[in-house]
PDB file of C-alpha atoms in Angstrom:
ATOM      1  CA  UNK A   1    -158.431 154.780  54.900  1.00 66.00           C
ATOM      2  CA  UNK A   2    -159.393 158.560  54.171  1.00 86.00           C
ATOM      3  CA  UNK A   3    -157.199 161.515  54.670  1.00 92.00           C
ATOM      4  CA  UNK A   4    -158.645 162.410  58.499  1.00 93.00           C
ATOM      5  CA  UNK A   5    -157.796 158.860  59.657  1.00 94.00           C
ATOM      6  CA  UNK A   6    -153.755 159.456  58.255  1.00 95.00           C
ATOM      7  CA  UNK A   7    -154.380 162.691  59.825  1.00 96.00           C
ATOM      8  CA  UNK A   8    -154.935 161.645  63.421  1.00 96.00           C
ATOM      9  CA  UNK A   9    -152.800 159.336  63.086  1.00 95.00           C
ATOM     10  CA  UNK A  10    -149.643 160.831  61.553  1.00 96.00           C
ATOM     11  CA  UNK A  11    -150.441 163.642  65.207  1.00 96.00           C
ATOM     12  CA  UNK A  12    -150.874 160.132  67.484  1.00 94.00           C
ATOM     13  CA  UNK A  13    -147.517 158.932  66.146  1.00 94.00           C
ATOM     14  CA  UNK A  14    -145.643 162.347  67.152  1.00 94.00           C
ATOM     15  CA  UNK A  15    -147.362 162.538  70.346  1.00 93.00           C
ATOM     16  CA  UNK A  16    -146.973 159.665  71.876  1.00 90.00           C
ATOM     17  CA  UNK A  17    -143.062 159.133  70.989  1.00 91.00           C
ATOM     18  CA  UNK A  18    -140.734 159.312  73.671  1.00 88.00           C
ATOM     19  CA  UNK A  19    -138.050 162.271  73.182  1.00 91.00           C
ATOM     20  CA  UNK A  20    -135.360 160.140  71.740  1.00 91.00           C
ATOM     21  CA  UNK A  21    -137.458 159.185  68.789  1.00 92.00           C
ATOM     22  CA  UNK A  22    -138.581 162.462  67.810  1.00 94.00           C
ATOM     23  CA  UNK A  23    -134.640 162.933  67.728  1.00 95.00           C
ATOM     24  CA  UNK A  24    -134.704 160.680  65.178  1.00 95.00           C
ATOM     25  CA  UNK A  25    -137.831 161.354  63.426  1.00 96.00           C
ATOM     26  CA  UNK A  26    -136.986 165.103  63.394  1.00 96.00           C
ATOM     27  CA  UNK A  27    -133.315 163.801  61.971  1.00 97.00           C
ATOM     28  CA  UNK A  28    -134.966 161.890  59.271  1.00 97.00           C
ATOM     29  CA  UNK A  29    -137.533 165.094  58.433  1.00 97.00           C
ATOM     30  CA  UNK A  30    -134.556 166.668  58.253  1.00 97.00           C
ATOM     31  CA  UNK A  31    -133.068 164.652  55.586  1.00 98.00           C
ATOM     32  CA  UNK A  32    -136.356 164.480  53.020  1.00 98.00           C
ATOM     33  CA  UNK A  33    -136.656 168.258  53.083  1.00 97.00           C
ATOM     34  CA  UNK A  34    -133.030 168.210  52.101  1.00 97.00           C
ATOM     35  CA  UNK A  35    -133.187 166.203  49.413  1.00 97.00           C
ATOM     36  CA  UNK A  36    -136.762 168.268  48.275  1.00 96.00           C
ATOM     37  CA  UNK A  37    -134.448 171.607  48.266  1.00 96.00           C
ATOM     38  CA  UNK A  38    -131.822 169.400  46.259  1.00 96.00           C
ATOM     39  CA  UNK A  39    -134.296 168.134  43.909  1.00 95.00           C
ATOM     40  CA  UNK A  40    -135.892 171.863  43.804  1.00 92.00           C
ATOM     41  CA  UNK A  41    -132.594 173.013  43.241  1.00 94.00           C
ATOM     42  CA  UNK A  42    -132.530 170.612  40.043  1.00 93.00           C
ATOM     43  CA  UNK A  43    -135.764 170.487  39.225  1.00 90.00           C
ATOM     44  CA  UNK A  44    -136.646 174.612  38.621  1.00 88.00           C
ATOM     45  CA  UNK A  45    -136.823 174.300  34.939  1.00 85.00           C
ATOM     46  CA  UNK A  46    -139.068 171.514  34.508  1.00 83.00           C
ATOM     47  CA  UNK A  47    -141.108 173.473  37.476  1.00 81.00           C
ATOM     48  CA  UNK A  48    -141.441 176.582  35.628  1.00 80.00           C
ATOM     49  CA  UNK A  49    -142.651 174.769  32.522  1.00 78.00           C
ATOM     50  CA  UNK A  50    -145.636 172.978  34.701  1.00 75.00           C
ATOM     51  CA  UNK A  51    -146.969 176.232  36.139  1.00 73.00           C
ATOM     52  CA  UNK A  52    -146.668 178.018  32.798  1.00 75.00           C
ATOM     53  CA  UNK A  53    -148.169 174.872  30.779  1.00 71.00           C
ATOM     54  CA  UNK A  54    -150.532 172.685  32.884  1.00 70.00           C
ATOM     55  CA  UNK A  55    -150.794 175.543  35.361  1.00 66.00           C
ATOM     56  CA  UNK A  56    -151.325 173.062  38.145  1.00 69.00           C
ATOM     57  CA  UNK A  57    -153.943 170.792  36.456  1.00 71.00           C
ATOM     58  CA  UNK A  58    -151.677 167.691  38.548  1.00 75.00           C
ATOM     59  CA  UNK A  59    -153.728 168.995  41.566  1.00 76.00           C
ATOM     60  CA  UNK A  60    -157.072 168.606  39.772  1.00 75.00           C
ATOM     61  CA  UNK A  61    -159.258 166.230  39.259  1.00 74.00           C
ATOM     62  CA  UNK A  62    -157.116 163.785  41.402  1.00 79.00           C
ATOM     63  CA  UNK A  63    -157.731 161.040  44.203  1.00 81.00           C
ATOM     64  CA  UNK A  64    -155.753 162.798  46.525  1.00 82.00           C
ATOM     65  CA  UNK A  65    -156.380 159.735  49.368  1.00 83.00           C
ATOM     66  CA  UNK A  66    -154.057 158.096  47.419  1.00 84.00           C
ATOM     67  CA  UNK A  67    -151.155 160.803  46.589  1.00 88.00           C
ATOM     68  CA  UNK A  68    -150.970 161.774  50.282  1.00 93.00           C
ATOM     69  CA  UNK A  69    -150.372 158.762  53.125  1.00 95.00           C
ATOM     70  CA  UNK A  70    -149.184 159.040  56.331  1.00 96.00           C
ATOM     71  CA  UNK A  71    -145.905 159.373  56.042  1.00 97.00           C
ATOM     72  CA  UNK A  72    -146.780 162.798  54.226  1.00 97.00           C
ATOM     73  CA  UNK A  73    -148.795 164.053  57.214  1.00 97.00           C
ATOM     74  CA  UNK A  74    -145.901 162.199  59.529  1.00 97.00           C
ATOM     75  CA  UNK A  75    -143.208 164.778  57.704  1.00 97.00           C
ATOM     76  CA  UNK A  76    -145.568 167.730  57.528  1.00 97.00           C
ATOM     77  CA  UNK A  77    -146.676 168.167  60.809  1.00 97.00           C
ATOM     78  CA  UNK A  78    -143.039 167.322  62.176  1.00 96.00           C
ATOM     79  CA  UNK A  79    -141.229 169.627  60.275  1.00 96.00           C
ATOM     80  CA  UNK A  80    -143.829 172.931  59.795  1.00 94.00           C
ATOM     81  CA  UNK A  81    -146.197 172.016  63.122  1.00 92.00           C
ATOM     82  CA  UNK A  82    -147.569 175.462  62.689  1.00 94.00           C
ATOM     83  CA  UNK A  83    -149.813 173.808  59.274  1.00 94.00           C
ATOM     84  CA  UNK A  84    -151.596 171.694  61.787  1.00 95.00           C
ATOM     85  CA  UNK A  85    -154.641 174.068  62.404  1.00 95.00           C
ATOM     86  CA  UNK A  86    -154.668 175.041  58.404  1.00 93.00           C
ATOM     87  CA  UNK A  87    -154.696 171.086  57.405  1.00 95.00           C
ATOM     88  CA  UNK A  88    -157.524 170.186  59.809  1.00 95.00           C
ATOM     89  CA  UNK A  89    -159.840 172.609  58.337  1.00 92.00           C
ATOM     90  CA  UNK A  90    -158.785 171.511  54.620  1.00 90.00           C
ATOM     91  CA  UNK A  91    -159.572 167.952  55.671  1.00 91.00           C
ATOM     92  CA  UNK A  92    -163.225 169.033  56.665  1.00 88.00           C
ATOM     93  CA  UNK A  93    -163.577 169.400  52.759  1.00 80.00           C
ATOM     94  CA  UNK A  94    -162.658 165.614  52.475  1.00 78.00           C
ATOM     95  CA  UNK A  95    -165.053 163.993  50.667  1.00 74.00           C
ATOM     96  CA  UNK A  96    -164.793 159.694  50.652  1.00 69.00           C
ATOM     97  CA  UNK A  97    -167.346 159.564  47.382  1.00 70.00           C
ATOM     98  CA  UNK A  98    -165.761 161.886  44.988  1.00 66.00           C
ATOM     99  CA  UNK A  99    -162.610 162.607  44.121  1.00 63.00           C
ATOM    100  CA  UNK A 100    -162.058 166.521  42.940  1.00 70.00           C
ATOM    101  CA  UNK A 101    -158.742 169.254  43.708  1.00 78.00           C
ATOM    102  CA  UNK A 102    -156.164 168.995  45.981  1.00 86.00           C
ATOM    103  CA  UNK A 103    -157.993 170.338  49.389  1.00 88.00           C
ATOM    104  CA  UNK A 104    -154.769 171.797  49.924  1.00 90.00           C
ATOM    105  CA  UNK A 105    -154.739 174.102  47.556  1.00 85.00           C
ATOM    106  CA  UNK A 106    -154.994 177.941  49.172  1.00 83.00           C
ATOM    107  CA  UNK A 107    -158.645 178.830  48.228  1.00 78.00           C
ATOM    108  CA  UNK A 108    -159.554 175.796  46.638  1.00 74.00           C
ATOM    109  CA  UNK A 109    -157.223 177.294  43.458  1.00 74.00           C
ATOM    110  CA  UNK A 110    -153.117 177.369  44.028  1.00 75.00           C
ATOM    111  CA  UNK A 111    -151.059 177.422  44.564  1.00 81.00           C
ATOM    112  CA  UNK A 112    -150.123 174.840  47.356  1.00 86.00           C
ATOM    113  CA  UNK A 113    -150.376 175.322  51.131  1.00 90.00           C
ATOM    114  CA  UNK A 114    -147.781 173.231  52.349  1.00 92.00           C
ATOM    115  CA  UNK A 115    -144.110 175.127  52.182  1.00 91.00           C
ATOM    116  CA  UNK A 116    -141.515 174.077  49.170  1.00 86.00           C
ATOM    117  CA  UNK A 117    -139.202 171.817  50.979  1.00 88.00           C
ATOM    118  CA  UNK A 118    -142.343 170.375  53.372  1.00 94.00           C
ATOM    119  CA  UNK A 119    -144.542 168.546  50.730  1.00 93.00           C
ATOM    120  CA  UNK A 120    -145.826 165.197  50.300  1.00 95.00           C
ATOM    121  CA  UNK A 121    -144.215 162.585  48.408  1.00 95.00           C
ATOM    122  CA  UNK A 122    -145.877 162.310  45.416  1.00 92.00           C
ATOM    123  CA  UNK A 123    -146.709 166.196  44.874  1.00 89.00           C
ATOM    124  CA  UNK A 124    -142.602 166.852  44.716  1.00 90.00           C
ATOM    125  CA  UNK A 125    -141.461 163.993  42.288  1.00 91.00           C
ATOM    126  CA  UNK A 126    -144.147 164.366  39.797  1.00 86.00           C
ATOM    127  CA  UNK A 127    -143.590 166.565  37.037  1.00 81.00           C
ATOM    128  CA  UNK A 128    -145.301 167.044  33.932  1.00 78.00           C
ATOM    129  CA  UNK A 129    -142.793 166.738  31.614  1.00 77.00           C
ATOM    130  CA  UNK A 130    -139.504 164.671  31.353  1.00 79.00           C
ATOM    131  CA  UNK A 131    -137.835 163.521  34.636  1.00 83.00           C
ATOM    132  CA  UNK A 132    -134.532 162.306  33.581  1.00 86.00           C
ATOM    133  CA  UNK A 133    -132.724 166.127  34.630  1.00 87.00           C
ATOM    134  CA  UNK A 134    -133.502 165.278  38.151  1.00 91.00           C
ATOM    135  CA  UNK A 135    -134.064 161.610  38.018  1.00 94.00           C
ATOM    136  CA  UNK A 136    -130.939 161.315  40.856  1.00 96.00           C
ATOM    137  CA  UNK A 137    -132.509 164.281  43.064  1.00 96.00           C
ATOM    138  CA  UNK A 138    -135.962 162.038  42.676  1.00 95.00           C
ATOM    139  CA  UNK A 139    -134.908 158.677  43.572  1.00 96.00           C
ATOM    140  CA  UNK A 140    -132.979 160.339  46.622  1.00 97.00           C
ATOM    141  CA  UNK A 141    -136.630 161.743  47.868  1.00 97.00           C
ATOM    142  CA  UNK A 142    -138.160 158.816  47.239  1.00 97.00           C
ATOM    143  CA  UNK A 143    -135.354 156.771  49.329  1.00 97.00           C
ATOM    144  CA  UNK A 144    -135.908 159.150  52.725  1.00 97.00           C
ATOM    145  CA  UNK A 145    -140.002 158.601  52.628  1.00 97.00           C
ATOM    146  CA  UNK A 146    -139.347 155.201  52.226  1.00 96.00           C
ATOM    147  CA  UNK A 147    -136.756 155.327  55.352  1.00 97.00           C
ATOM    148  CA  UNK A 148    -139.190 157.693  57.175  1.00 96.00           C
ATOM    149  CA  UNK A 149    -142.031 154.878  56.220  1.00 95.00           C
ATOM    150  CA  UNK A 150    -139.630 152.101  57.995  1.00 93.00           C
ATOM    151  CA  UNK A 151    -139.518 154.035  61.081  1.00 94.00           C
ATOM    152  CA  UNK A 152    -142.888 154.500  61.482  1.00 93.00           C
ATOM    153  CA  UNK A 153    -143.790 150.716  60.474  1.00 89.00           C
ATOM    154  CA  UNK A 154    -140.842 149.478  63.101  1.00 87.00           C
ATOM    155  CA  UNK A 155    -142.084 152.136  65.686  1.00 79.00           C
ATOM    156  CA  UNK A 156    -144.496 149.692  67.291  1.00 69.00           C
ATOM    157  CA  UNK A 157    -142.154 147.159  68.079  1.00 63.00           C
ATOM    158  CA  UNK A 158    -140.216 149.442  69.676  1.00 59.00           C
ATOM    159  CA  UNK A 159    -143.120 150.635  72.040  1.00 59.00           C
ATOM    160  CA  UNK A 160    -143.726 146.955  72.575  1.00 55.00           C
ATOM    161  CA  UNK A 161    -140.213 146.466  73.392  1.00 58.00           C
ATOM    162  CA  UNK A 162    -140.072 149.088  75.709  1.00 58.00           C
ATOM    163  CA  UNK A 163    -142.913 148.479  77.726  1.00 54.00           C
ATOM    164  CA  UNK A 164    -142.249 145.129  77.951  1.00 57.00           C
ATOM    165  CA  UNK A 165    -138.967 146.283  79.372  1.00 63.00           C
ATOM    166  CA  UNK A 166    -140.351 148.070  81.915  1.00 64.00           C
ATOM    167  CA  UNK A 167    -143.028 145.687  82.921  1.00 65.00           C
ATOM    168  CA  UNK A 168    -139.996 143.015  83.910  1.00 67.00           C
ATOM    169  CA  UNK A 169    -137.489 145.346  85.425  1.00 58.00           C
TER     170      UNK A 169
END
């Protein structure tokens, strides 16, 4: 699908919802990045052993179209709106054919341009070493993408719903 097309979508999604479901989008942003500081919280020794011993290597050498989906960009650009210039010029470094680093690493290097507490799935509950401190703190990330992934798969409906609505009355 390629990281552009998740891109322009994840910005079509918050564009065209109508004000009561960025309420709830923005509610359920809310939640994740909770449960990222909670797992942060949790997690700091097992983070200070993966910059001091794999010094990022988890961001190289990786296929990142399929660590970052749109949910990611969904969260990202709902909760820290100011990235949005930043993560458009990254994503002119996308390349389809090869998979190298992160493009979202400041300079090309590290560390990572998205905020602690706004990061993609995958980059916050993957560790290089054993899980099992924060295996709770993990799971509870996991659970809010997946909730954040249900409202944007039952978003269309709703559209559907509501225009049909407005079509008849």
């Amino acid at each position: 699908m390629g990281l552009k097309y998740k891109f322009k979508k994840a910005e079509e999604i918050i564009q065209k919802s109508d004000p009561r479901e960025l309420e709830r989008l923005r509610d359920i942003c809310g939640e994740i990045q909770g449960a990222q500081h909670q797992l942060l919280q949790r997690a700091k020794d097992m983070l200070k052993r993966c910059e001091m011993g794999c010094e990022g290597l988890c961001c190289r050498n990786i296929e990142i179209d399929a660590i970052i989906g749109l949910p990611d960009f969904v969260y990202i650009l709902a909760m820290e709106r100011s990235l949005r210039e930043t993560m458009a010029t990254c994503l002119e470094r996308e390349s389809l054919f090869y998979s190298s680093d992160c493009i979202f690493l400041e300079g090309g290097i590290g560390p990572c341009l998205f905020p602690s507490g706004i990061r993609p799935e995958v980059c916050v509950v993957t560790f290089c070493s054993d899980e099992s401190p924060a295996r709770k703190e993990i799971a509870l990330v996991k659970r809010k993408f997946m909730k954040l992934g249900g409202f944007i798969l039952l978003r269309r409906p709703r559209a559907f719903k509501r225009l049909l609505s407005r079509m008849c009355c």
